[in-house]
Amino acid sequence: MLVSPSLLSADFGNLSRDIDMINRSEAHYLHLDVMDGVFVPNISFGFPVIKHVQRLCAKPLDVHLMIVEPQKFVAQVRDSGARIMTVHQEACLHLNRVVQQIKDAGMMAGVSLNPATPVAMLRDIVADLDLVLLMSVNPGFGGQRFIRGTLRKVEELRALIAECGSHAIIEVDGGVNQDTGAQLAQAGADMLVAGSHVFGAPDPKAAIAALAAL
Ligand code: DX5
Ligand code: ZN
């Protein structure tokens, strides 16, 4: 299982210490949640922070934009060092164009769906995607409870990806722990985001290793 720990639950007073832990861990990516207070009812951090994180982090950056009009920021996300740029389907009137812009900028293109958005919304774009991020909580905050209907959505998305000949990987974000992670692995997820489960663990490195072993 690919693992992308979410920096949102790290200690922002000790970011270099927490990123050093990520560097020494089995994490495959570092997940960065950008929030604008409009698309979601919270504000997190922006590009100046991501640039500094990128200098410290040995893992590729997985940037999840929970913002309106993400197409305005493709160049800034690329310049901040992201490997993956994920935008929300609900935030993009011209999703096909945004996806092409992300790929033209040399990044992997990801599209995220809120819990209430059906997988079928991606039918006409999934063949162009590198990644689909299914939200298993309503985005905006760490530490929320996993929405169980996500398991069925992972299965539906796995079928849609096969049907459309897509190479997209399935990432799931929100309320992931060892138990929900195991169920997501069973359902067909490729990559798990985990914030509070990792950074709240007595041994965060061991928590990452256990998820990676799923
Ligand atoms: C939520 C963010 C998540 C968040 C997950 O809106 O997109 O990435 O950090 O946190 P946990 O793992 O604590 O649910
Ligand atoms: Zn996220």
PDB file of C-alpha atoms and ligand atoms in Angstrom:
ATOM      1  CA  MET A   1       0.000   0.000   0.000  1.00  0.00           C
ATOM      2  CA  LEU A   2       1.251   3.483  -0.859  1.00  0.00           C
ATOM      3  CA  VAL A   3       1.187   5.820   2.162  1.00  0.00           C
ATOM      4  CA  SER A   4       0.955   9.606   2.120  1.00  0.00           C
ATOM      5  CA  PRO A   5       1.015  11.009   5.676  1.00  0.00           C
ATOM      6  CA  SER A   6      -0.853  14.322   5.972  1.00  0.00           C
ATOM      7  CA  LEU A   7       1.208  17.199   7.331  1.00  0.00           C
ATOM      8  CA  LEU A   8      -1.997  18.855   8.616  1.00  0.00           C
ATOM      9  CA  SER A   9      -1.706  16.872  11.851  1.00  0.00           C
ATOM     10  CA  ALA A  10       2.020  17.563  12.327  1.00  0.00           C
ATOM     11  CA  ASP A  11       3.378  19.938  14.979  1.00  0.00           C
ATOM     12  CA  PHE A  12       3.697  23.239  13.089  1.00  0.00           C
ATOM     13  CA  GLY A  13       6.095  24.488  15.746  1.00  0.00           C
ATOM     14  CA  ASN A  14       8.404  21.568  14.977  1.00  0.00           C
ATOM     15  CA  LEU A  15       7.921  20.991  11.266  1.00  0.00           C
ATOM     16  CA  SER A  16      11.542  20.126  10.514  1.00  0.00           C
ATOM     17  CA  ARG A  17      11.493  17.450  13.248  1.00  0.00           C
ATOM     18  CA  ASP A  18       8.275  15.937  11.881  1.00  0.00           C
ATOM     19  CA  ILE A  19       9.497  16.053   8.265  1.00  0.00           C
ATOM     20  CA  ASP A  20      12.708  14.370   9.358  1.00  0.00           C
ATOM     21  CA  MET A  21      10.569  11.545  10.785  1.00  0.00           C
ATOM     22  CA  ILE A  22       8.762  11.287   7.416  1.00  0.00           C
ATOM     23  CA  ASN A  23      12.125  11.161   5.630  1.00  0.00           C
ATOM     24  CA  ARG A  24      13.248   8.232   7.779  1.00  0.00           C
ATOM     25  CA  SER A  25       9.889   6.424   7.441  1.00  0.00           C
ATOM     26  CA  GLU A  26       8.459   4.107   4.795  1.00  0.00           C
ATOM     27  CA  ALA A  27       6.099   6.856   3.539  1.00  0.00           C
ATOM     28  CA  HIS A  28       5.938   7.093  -0.250  1.00  0.00           C
ATOM     29  CA  TYR A  29       4.706  10.710  -0.386  1.00  0.00           C
ATOM     30  CA  LEU A  30       3.970  13.646   1.911  1.00  0.00           C
ATOM     31  CA  HIS A  31       0.360  14.885   1.648  1.00  0.00           C
ATOM     32  CA  LEU A  32      -0.155  18.662   1.859  1.00  0.00           C
ATOM     33  CA  ASP A  33      -3.660  20.060   2.396  1.00  0.00           C
ATOM     34  CA  VAL A  34      -4.208  23.583   1.058  1.00  0.00           C
ATOM     35  CA  MET A  35      -7.488  25.167   2.237  1.00  0.00           C
ATOM     36  CA  ASP A  36      -8.913  28.566   1.330  1.00  0.00           C
ATOM     37  CA  GLY A  37     -11.798  29.111   3.776  1.00  0.00           C
ATOM     38  CA  VAL A  38     -14.218  29.170   0.787  1.00  0.00           C
ATOM     39  CA  PHE A  39     -14.276  25.674  -0.705  1.00  0.00           C
ATOM     40  CA  VAL A  40     -13.905  24.310   2.830  1.00  0.00           C
ATOM     41  CA  PRO A  41     -14.693  25.990   6.160  1.00  0.00           C
ATOM     42  CA  ASN A  42     -11.044  26.201   7.237  1.00  0.00           C
ATOM     43  CA  ILE A  43      -7.716  27.760   6.188  1.00  0.00           C
ATOM     44  CA  SER A  44      -4.449  25.822   6.412  1.00  0.00           C
ATOM     45  CA  PHE A  45      -1.241  26.936   4.672  1.00  0.00           C
ATOM     46  CA  GLY A  46      -0.061  28.064   1.249  1.00  0.00           C
ATOM     47  CA  PHE A  47       2.859  28.132  -1.165  1.00  0.00           C
ATOM     48  CA  PRO A  48       5.557  29.779   1.010  1.00  0.00           C
ATOM     49  CA  VAL A  49       5.130  26.957   3.534  1.00  0.00           C
ATOM     50  CA  ILE A  50       5.078  24.245   0.832  1.00  0.00           C
ATOM     51  CA  LYS A  51       8.328  25.577  -0.664  1.00  0.00           C
ATOM     52  CA  HIS A  52      10.088  25.290   2.694  1.00  0.00           C
ATOM     53  CA  VAL A  53       8.623  21.831   3.281  1.00  0.00           C
ATOM     54  CA  GLN A  54       9.896  20.751  -0.128  1.00  0.00           C
ATOM     55  CA  ARG A  55      13.448  21.791   0.757  1.00  0.00           C
ATOM     56  CA  LEU A  56      13.352  19.659   3.897  1.00  0.00           C
ATOM     57  CA  CYS A  57      11.411  16.684   2.548  1.00  0.00           C
ATOM     58  CA  ALA A  58      13.043  13.739   0.764  1.00  0.00           C
ATOM     59  CA  LYS A  59       9.647  12.316  -0.275  1.00  0.00           C
ATOM     60  CA  PRO A  60       7.681  13.576  -3.289  1.00  0.00           C
ATOM     61  CA  LEU A  61       4.913  16.048  -2.430  1.00  0.00           C
ATOM     62  CA  ASP A  62       1.243  15.122  -2.909  1.00  0.00           C
ATOM     63  CA  VAL A  63      -0.604  18.471  -2.915  1.00  0.00           C
ATOM     64  CA  HIS A  64      -4.367  18.388  -2.265  1.00  0.00           C
ATOM     65  CA  LEU A  65      -6.007  21.707  -3.110  1.00  0.00           C
ATOM     66  CA  MET A  66      -9.286  22.309  -1.273  1.00  0.00           C
ATOM     67  CA  ILE A  67      -9.755  25.683  -2.916  1.00  0.00           C
ATOM     68  CA  VAL A  68     -11.991  27.356  -5.483  1.00  0.00           C
ATOM     69  CA  GLU A  69     -10.481  28.186  -8.893  1.00  0.00           C
ATOM     70  CA  PRO A  70      -7.431  25.899  -8.525  1.00  0.00           C
ATOM     71  CA  GLN A  71      -6.601  26.480 -12.219  1.00  0.00           C
ATOM     72  CA  LYS A  72      -5.122  29.834 -11.170  1.00  0.00           C
ATOM     73  CA  PHE A  73      -2.383  28.137  -9.197  1.00  0.00           C
ATOM     74  CA  VAL A  74      -1.000  25.386 -11.450  1.00  0.00           C
ATOM     75  CA  ALA A  75       2.340  27.164 -12.010  1.00  0.00           C
ATOM     76  CA  GLN A  76       2.704  28.011  -8.315  1.00  0.00           C
ATOM     77  CA  VAL A  77       2.047  24.429  -7.280  1.00  0.00           C
ATOM     78  CA  ARG A  78       4.632  23.214  -9.789  1.00  0.00           C
ATOM     79  CA  ASP A  79       7.154  25.848  -8.660  1.00  0.00           C
ATOM     80  CA  SER A  80       6.671  24.813  -5.036  1.00  0.00           C
ATOM     81  CA  GLY A  81       7.947  21.353  -5.994  1.00  0.00           C
ATOM     82  CA  ALA A  82       4.820  19.168  -6.134  1.00  0.00           C
ATOM     83  CA  ARG A  83       4.873  15.735  -7.815  1.00  0.00           C
ATOM     84  CA  ILE A  84       1.070  15.309  -7.615  1.00  0.00           C
ATOM     85  CA  MET A  85      -1.461  18.164  -7.923  1.00  0.00           C
ATOM     86  CA  THR A  86      -4.999  17.201  -6.952  1.00  0.00           C
ATOM     87  CA  VAL A  87      -7.996  19.491  -7.516  1.00  0.00           C
ATOM     88  CA  HIS A  88     -11.624  18.948  -6.546  1.00  0.00           C
ATOM     89  CA  GLN A  89     -14.119  18.031  -9.234  1.00  0.00           C
ATOM     90  CA  GLU A  90     -16.649  20.246  -7.421  1.00  0.00           C
ATOM     91  CA  ALA A  91     -14.315  23.262  -7.733  1.00  0.00           C
ATOM     92  CA  CYS A  92     -13.672  22.996 -11.504  1.00  0.00           C
ATOM     93  CA  LEU A  93     -16.151  24.155 -14.129  1.00  0.00           C
ATOM     94  CA  HIS A  94     -13.671  23.124 -16.852  1.00  0.00           C
ATOM     95  CA  LEU A  95     -12.105  20.043 -15.311  1.00  0.00           C
ATOM     96  CA  ASN A  96     -10.699  18.660 -18.564  1.00  0.00           C
ATOM     97  CA  ARG A  97      -8.768  21.904 -19.155  1.00  0.00           C
ATOM     98  CA  VAL A  98      -7.378  22.000 -15.607  1.00  0.00           C
ATOM     99  CA  VAL A  99      -6.214  18.377 -15.864  1.00  0.00           C
ATOM    100  CA  GLN A 100      -4.391  19.120 -19.124  1.00  0.00           C
ATOM    101  CA  GLN A 101      -2.762  22.195 -17.541  1.00  0.00           C
ATOM    102  CA  ILE A 102      -1.496  20.110 -14.617  1.00  0.00           C
ATOM    103  CA  LYS A 103      -0.036  17.488 -16.970  1.00  0.00           C
ATOM    104  CA  ASP A 104       1.483  20.136 -19.245  1.00  0.00           C
ATOM    105  CA  ALA A 105       3.198  21.534 -16.151  1.00  0.00           C
ATOM    106  CA  GLY A 106       4.843  18.135 -15.671  1.00  0.00           C
ATOM    107  CA  MET A 107       2.900  16.966 -12.608  1.00  0.00           C
ATOM    108  CA  MET A 108       0.701  13.942 -12.001  1.00  0.00           C
ATOM    109  CA  ALA A 109      -2.945  15.026 -12.322  1.00  0.00           C
ATOM    110  CA  GLY A 110      -5.307  14.075  -9.502  1.00  0.00           C
ATOM    111  CA  VAL A 111      -9.014  14.770  -9.082  1.00  0.00           C
ATOM    112  CA  SER A 112     -10.782  14.522  -5.738  1.00  0.00           C
ATOM    113  CA  LEU A 113     -14.430  13.794  -4.982  1.00  0.00           C
ATOM    114  CA  ASN A 114     -16.293  14.889  -1.857  1.00  0.00           C
ATOM    115  CA  PRO A 115     -18.240  12.172  -0.038  1.00  0.00           C
ATOM    116  CA  ALA A 116     -21.553  13.173  -1.663  1.00  0.00           C
ATOM    117  CA  THR A 117     -20.197  13.280  -5.235  1.00  0.00           C
ATOM    118  CA  PRO A 118     -20.737  10.038  -7.167  1.00  0.00           C
ATOM    119  CA  VAL A 119     -17.848   8.258  -8.855  1.00  0.00           C
ATOM    120  CA  ALA A 120     -19.788   8.446 -12.151  1.00  0.00           C
ATOM    121  CA  MET A 121     -18.926  12.172 -12.359  1.00  0.00           C
ATOM    122  CA  LEU A 122     -15.452  11.053 -13.508  1.00  0.00           C
ATOM    123  CA  ARG A 123     -16.578   8.762 -16.339  1.00  0.00           C
ATOM    124  CA  ASP A 124     -15.500  11.144 -19.124  1.00  0.00           C
ATOM    125  CA  ILE A 125     -12.191  12.198 -17.557  1.00  0.00           C
ATOM    126  CA  VAL A 126     -10.834   9.178 -15.682  1.00  0.00           C
ATOM    127  CA  ALA A 127      -8.819   7.890 -18.659  1.00  0.00           C
ATOM    128  CA  ASP A 128      -6.794  11.145 -18.529  1.00  0.00           C
ATOM    129  CA  LEU A 129      -6.120  11.028 -14.786  1.00  0.00           C
ATOM    130  CA  ASP A 130      -3.078   9.764 -12.924  1.00  0.00           C
ATOM    131  CA  LEU A 131      -4.887   9.658  -9.589  1.00  0.00           C
ATOM    132  CA  VAL A 132      -8.370   9.869  -8.078  1.00  0.00           C
ATOM    133  CA  LEU A 133      -8.643  11.001  -4.462  1.00  0.00           C
ATOM    134  CA  LEU A 134     -11.812   9.853  -2.728  1.00  0.00           C
ATOM    135  CA  MET A 135     -12.646  11.889   0.368  1.00  0.00           C
ATOM    136  CA  SER A 136     -13.796   9.641   3.180  1.00  0.00           C
ATOM    137  CA  VAL A 137     -14.668  12.639   5.384  1.00  0.00           C
ATOM    138  CA  ASN A 138     -16.065  16.043   4.500  1.00  0.00           C
ATOM    139  CA  PRO A 139     -12.867  17.982   3.736  1.00  0.00           C
ATOM    140  CA  GLY A 140     -11.620  20.762   5.960  1.00  0.00           C
ATOM    141  CA  PHE A 141     -10.369  19.156   9.152  1.00  0.00           C
ATOM    142  CA  GLY A 142      -8.198  16.329  10.395  1.00  0.00           C
ATOM    143  CA  GLY A 143      -9.373  13.847  12.979  1.00  0.00           C
ATOM    144  CA  GLN A 144     -12.885  13.158  11.639  1.00  0.00           C
ATOM    145  CA  ARG A 145     -14.633   9.809  11.503  1.00  0.00           C
ATOM    146  CA  PHE A 146     -14.378   7.642   8.375  1.00  0.00           C
ATOM    147  CA  ILE A 147     -17.546   7.580   6.215  1.00  0.00           C
ATOM    148  CA  ARG A 148     -18.196   3.898   5.572  1.00  0.00           C
ATOM    149  CA  GLY A 149     -19.906   4.383   2.188  1.00  0.00           C
ATOM    150  CA  THR A 150     -16.429   5.165   0.837  1.00  0.00           C
ATOM    151  CA  LEU A 151     -15.690   1.419   0.697  1.00  0.00           C
ATOM    152  CA  ARG A 152     -18.400   0.914  -1.919  1.00  0.00           C
ATOM    153  CA  LYS A 153     -17.151   3.977  -3.813  1.00  0.00           C
ATOM    154  CA  VAL A 154     -13.651   2.487  -3.983  1.00  0.00           C
ATOM    155  CA  GLU A 155     -15.106  -0.676  -5.536  1.00  0.00           C
ATOM    156  CA  GLU A 156     -17.170   1.369  -8.024  1.00  0.00           C
ATOM    157  CA  LEU A 157     -14.156   3.478  -8.940  1.00  0.00           C
ATOM    158  CA  ARG A 158     -11.980   0.368  -9.398  1.00  0.00           C
ATOM    159  CA  ALA A 159     -14.591  -0.947 -11.876  1.00  0.00           C
ATOM    160  CA  LEU A 160     -14.842   2.403 -13.700  1.00  0.00           C
ATOM    161  CA  ILE A 161     -11.041   2.614 -14.018  1.00  0.00           C
ATOM    162  CA  ALA A 162     -10.936  -0.871 -15.556  1.00  0.00           C
ATOM    163  CA  GLU A 163     -13.869  -0.162 -17.864  1.00  0.00           C
ATOM    164  CA  CYS A 164     -12.310   3.079 -19.145  1.00  0.00           C
ATOM    165  CA  GLY A 165      -8.774   1.685 -19.521  1.00  0.00           C
ATOM    166  CA  SER A 166      -7.415   4.251 -17.039  1.00  0.00           C
ATOM    167  CA  HIS A 167      -4.080   3.921 -15.226  1.00  0.00           C
ATOM    168  CA  ALA A 168      -5.267   6.170 -12.363  1.00  0.00           C
ATOM    169  CA  ILE A 169      -4.389   5.111  -8.835  1.00  0.00           C
ATOM    170  CA  ILE A 170      -7.011   5.314  -6.076  1.00  0.00           C
ATOM    171  CA  GLU A 171      -6.103   7.429  -3.048  1.00  0.00           C
ATOM    172  CA  VAL A 172      -8.379   7.732  -0.007  1.00  0.00           C
ATOM    173  CA  ASP A 173      -8.260  10.593   2.498  1.00  0.00           C
ATOM    174  CA  GLY A 174      -9.935  11.049   5.871  1.00  0.00           C
ATOM    175  CA  GLY A 175     -10.382   8.939   8.981  1.00  0.00           C
ATOM    176  CA  VAL A 176      -7.811   6.392   7.844  1.00  0.00           C
ATOM    177  CA  ASN A 177      -6.341   4.188  10.580  1.00  0.00           C
ATOM    178  CA  GLN A 178      -5.082   0.605  10.633  1.00  0.00           C
ATOM    179  CA  ASP A 179      -8.636  -0.779  10.729  1.00  0.00           C
ATOM    180  CA  THR A 180     -10.252   1.404   8.029  1.00  0.00           C
ATOM    181  CA  GLY A 181      -6.995   1.154   6.036  1.00  0.00           C
ATOM    182  CA  ALA A 182      -7.286  -2.643   5.963  1.00  0.00           C
ATOM    183  CA  GLN A 183     -10.877  -2.380   4.731  1.00  0.00           C
ATOM    184  CA  LEU A 184      -9.835   0.125   2.054  1.00  0.00           C
ATOM    185  CA  ALA A 185      -7.039  -2.189   0.922  1.00  0.00           C
ATOM    186  CA  GLN A 186      -9.587  -4.981   0.611  1.00  0.00           C
ATOM    187  CA  ALA A 187     -11.910  -2.707  -1.412  1.00  0.00           C
ATOM    188  CA  GLY A 188      -9.131  -1.850  -3.887  1.00  0.00           C
ATOM    189  CA  ALA A 189      -7.439   1.366  -2.708  1.00  0.00           C
ATOM    190  CA  ASP A 190      -3.824   1.954  -3.834  1.00  0.00           C
ATOM    191  CA  MET A 191      -2.798   4.820  -1.570  1.00  0.00           C
ATOM    192  CA  LEU A 192      -3.844   5.989   1.902  1.00  0.00           C
ATOM    193  CA  VAL A 193      -3.616   9.459   3.424  1.00  0.00           C
ATOM    194  CA  ALA A 194      -3.355   9.473   7.202  1.00  0.00           C
ATOM    195  CA  GLY A 195      -2.977  12.522   9.425  1.00  0.00           C
ATOM    196  CA  SER A 196      -4.107  12.147  13.027  1.00  0.00           C
ATOM    197  CA  HIS A 197      -3.541   8.377  13.021  1.00  0.00           C
ATOM    198  CA  VAL A 198       0.144   8.867  12.134  1.00  0.00           C
ATOM    199  CA  PHE A 199       1.045  12.018  14.051  1.00  0.00           C
ATOM    200  CA  GLY A 200      -1.038  11.045  17.087  1.00  0.00           C
ATOM    201  CA  ALA A 201       0.600   7.623  17.321  1.00  0.00           C
ATOM    202  CA  PRO A 202       3.157   6.877  20.065  1.00  0.00           C
ATOM    203  CA  ASP A 203       5.473   5.726  17.249  1.00  0.00           C
ATOM    204  CA  PRO A 204       4.548   7.552  14.002  1.00  0.00           C
ATOM    205  CA  LYS A 205       7.191   5.704  11.968  1.00  0.00           C
ATOM    206  CA  ALA A 206       5.758   2.360  13.043  1.00  0.00           C
ATOM    207  CA  ALA A 207       2.220   3.552  12.210  1.00  0.00           C
ATOM    208  CA  ILE A 208       3.385   4.439   8.677  1.00  0.00           C
ATOM    209  CA  ALA A 209       5.143   1.071   8.291  1.00  0.00           C
ATOM    210  CA  ALA A 210       2.008  -0.788   9.389  1.00  0.00           C
ATOM    211  CA  LEU A 211      -0.130   1.046   6.806  1.00  0.00           C
ATOM    212  CA  ALA A 212       2.479   0.398   4.117  1.00  0.00           C
ATOM    213  CA  ALA A 213       2.328  -3.314   4.907  1.00  0.00           C
ATOM    214  CA  LEU A 214      -1.424  -3.510   4.165  1.00  0.00           C
TER     215      LEU A 214
HETATM  216  C1  DX5 B   1      -9.070  16.717   5.373  1.00  0.00           C
HETATM  217  C2  DX5 B   1      -7.735  16.590   4.694  1.00  0.00           C
HETATM  218  C3  DX5 B   1      -7.019  15.386   5.139  1.00  0.00           C
HETATM  219  C4  DX5 B   1      -6.690  15.341   6.603  1.00  0.00           C
HETATM  220  C5  DX5 B   1      -6.875  13.911   7.013  1.00  0.00           C
HETATM  221  O1  DX5 B   1      -9.800  17.713   4.778  1.00  0.00           O
HETATM  222  O2  DX5 B   1      -7.887  16.519   3.286  1.00  0.00           O
HETATM  223  O3  DX5 B   1      -5.855  15.141   4.357  1.00  0.00           O
HETATM  224  O4  DX5 B   1      -5.396  15.766   6.932  1.00  0.00           O
HETATM  225  O5  DX5 B   1      -6.784  13.844   8.396  1.00  0.00           O
HETATM  226  P1  DX5 B   1      -7.129  12.518   9.188  1.00  0.00           P
HETATM  227  O6  DX5 B   1      -6.236  11.434   8.662  1.00  0.00           O
HETATM  228  O7  DX5 B   1      -6.830  12.890  10.608  1.00  0.00           O
HETATM  229  O8  DX5 B   1      -8.589  12.229   8.965  1.00  0.00           O
HETATM  230 ZN    ZN B   2      -6.077  15.829   2.060  1.00  0.00          ZN
END
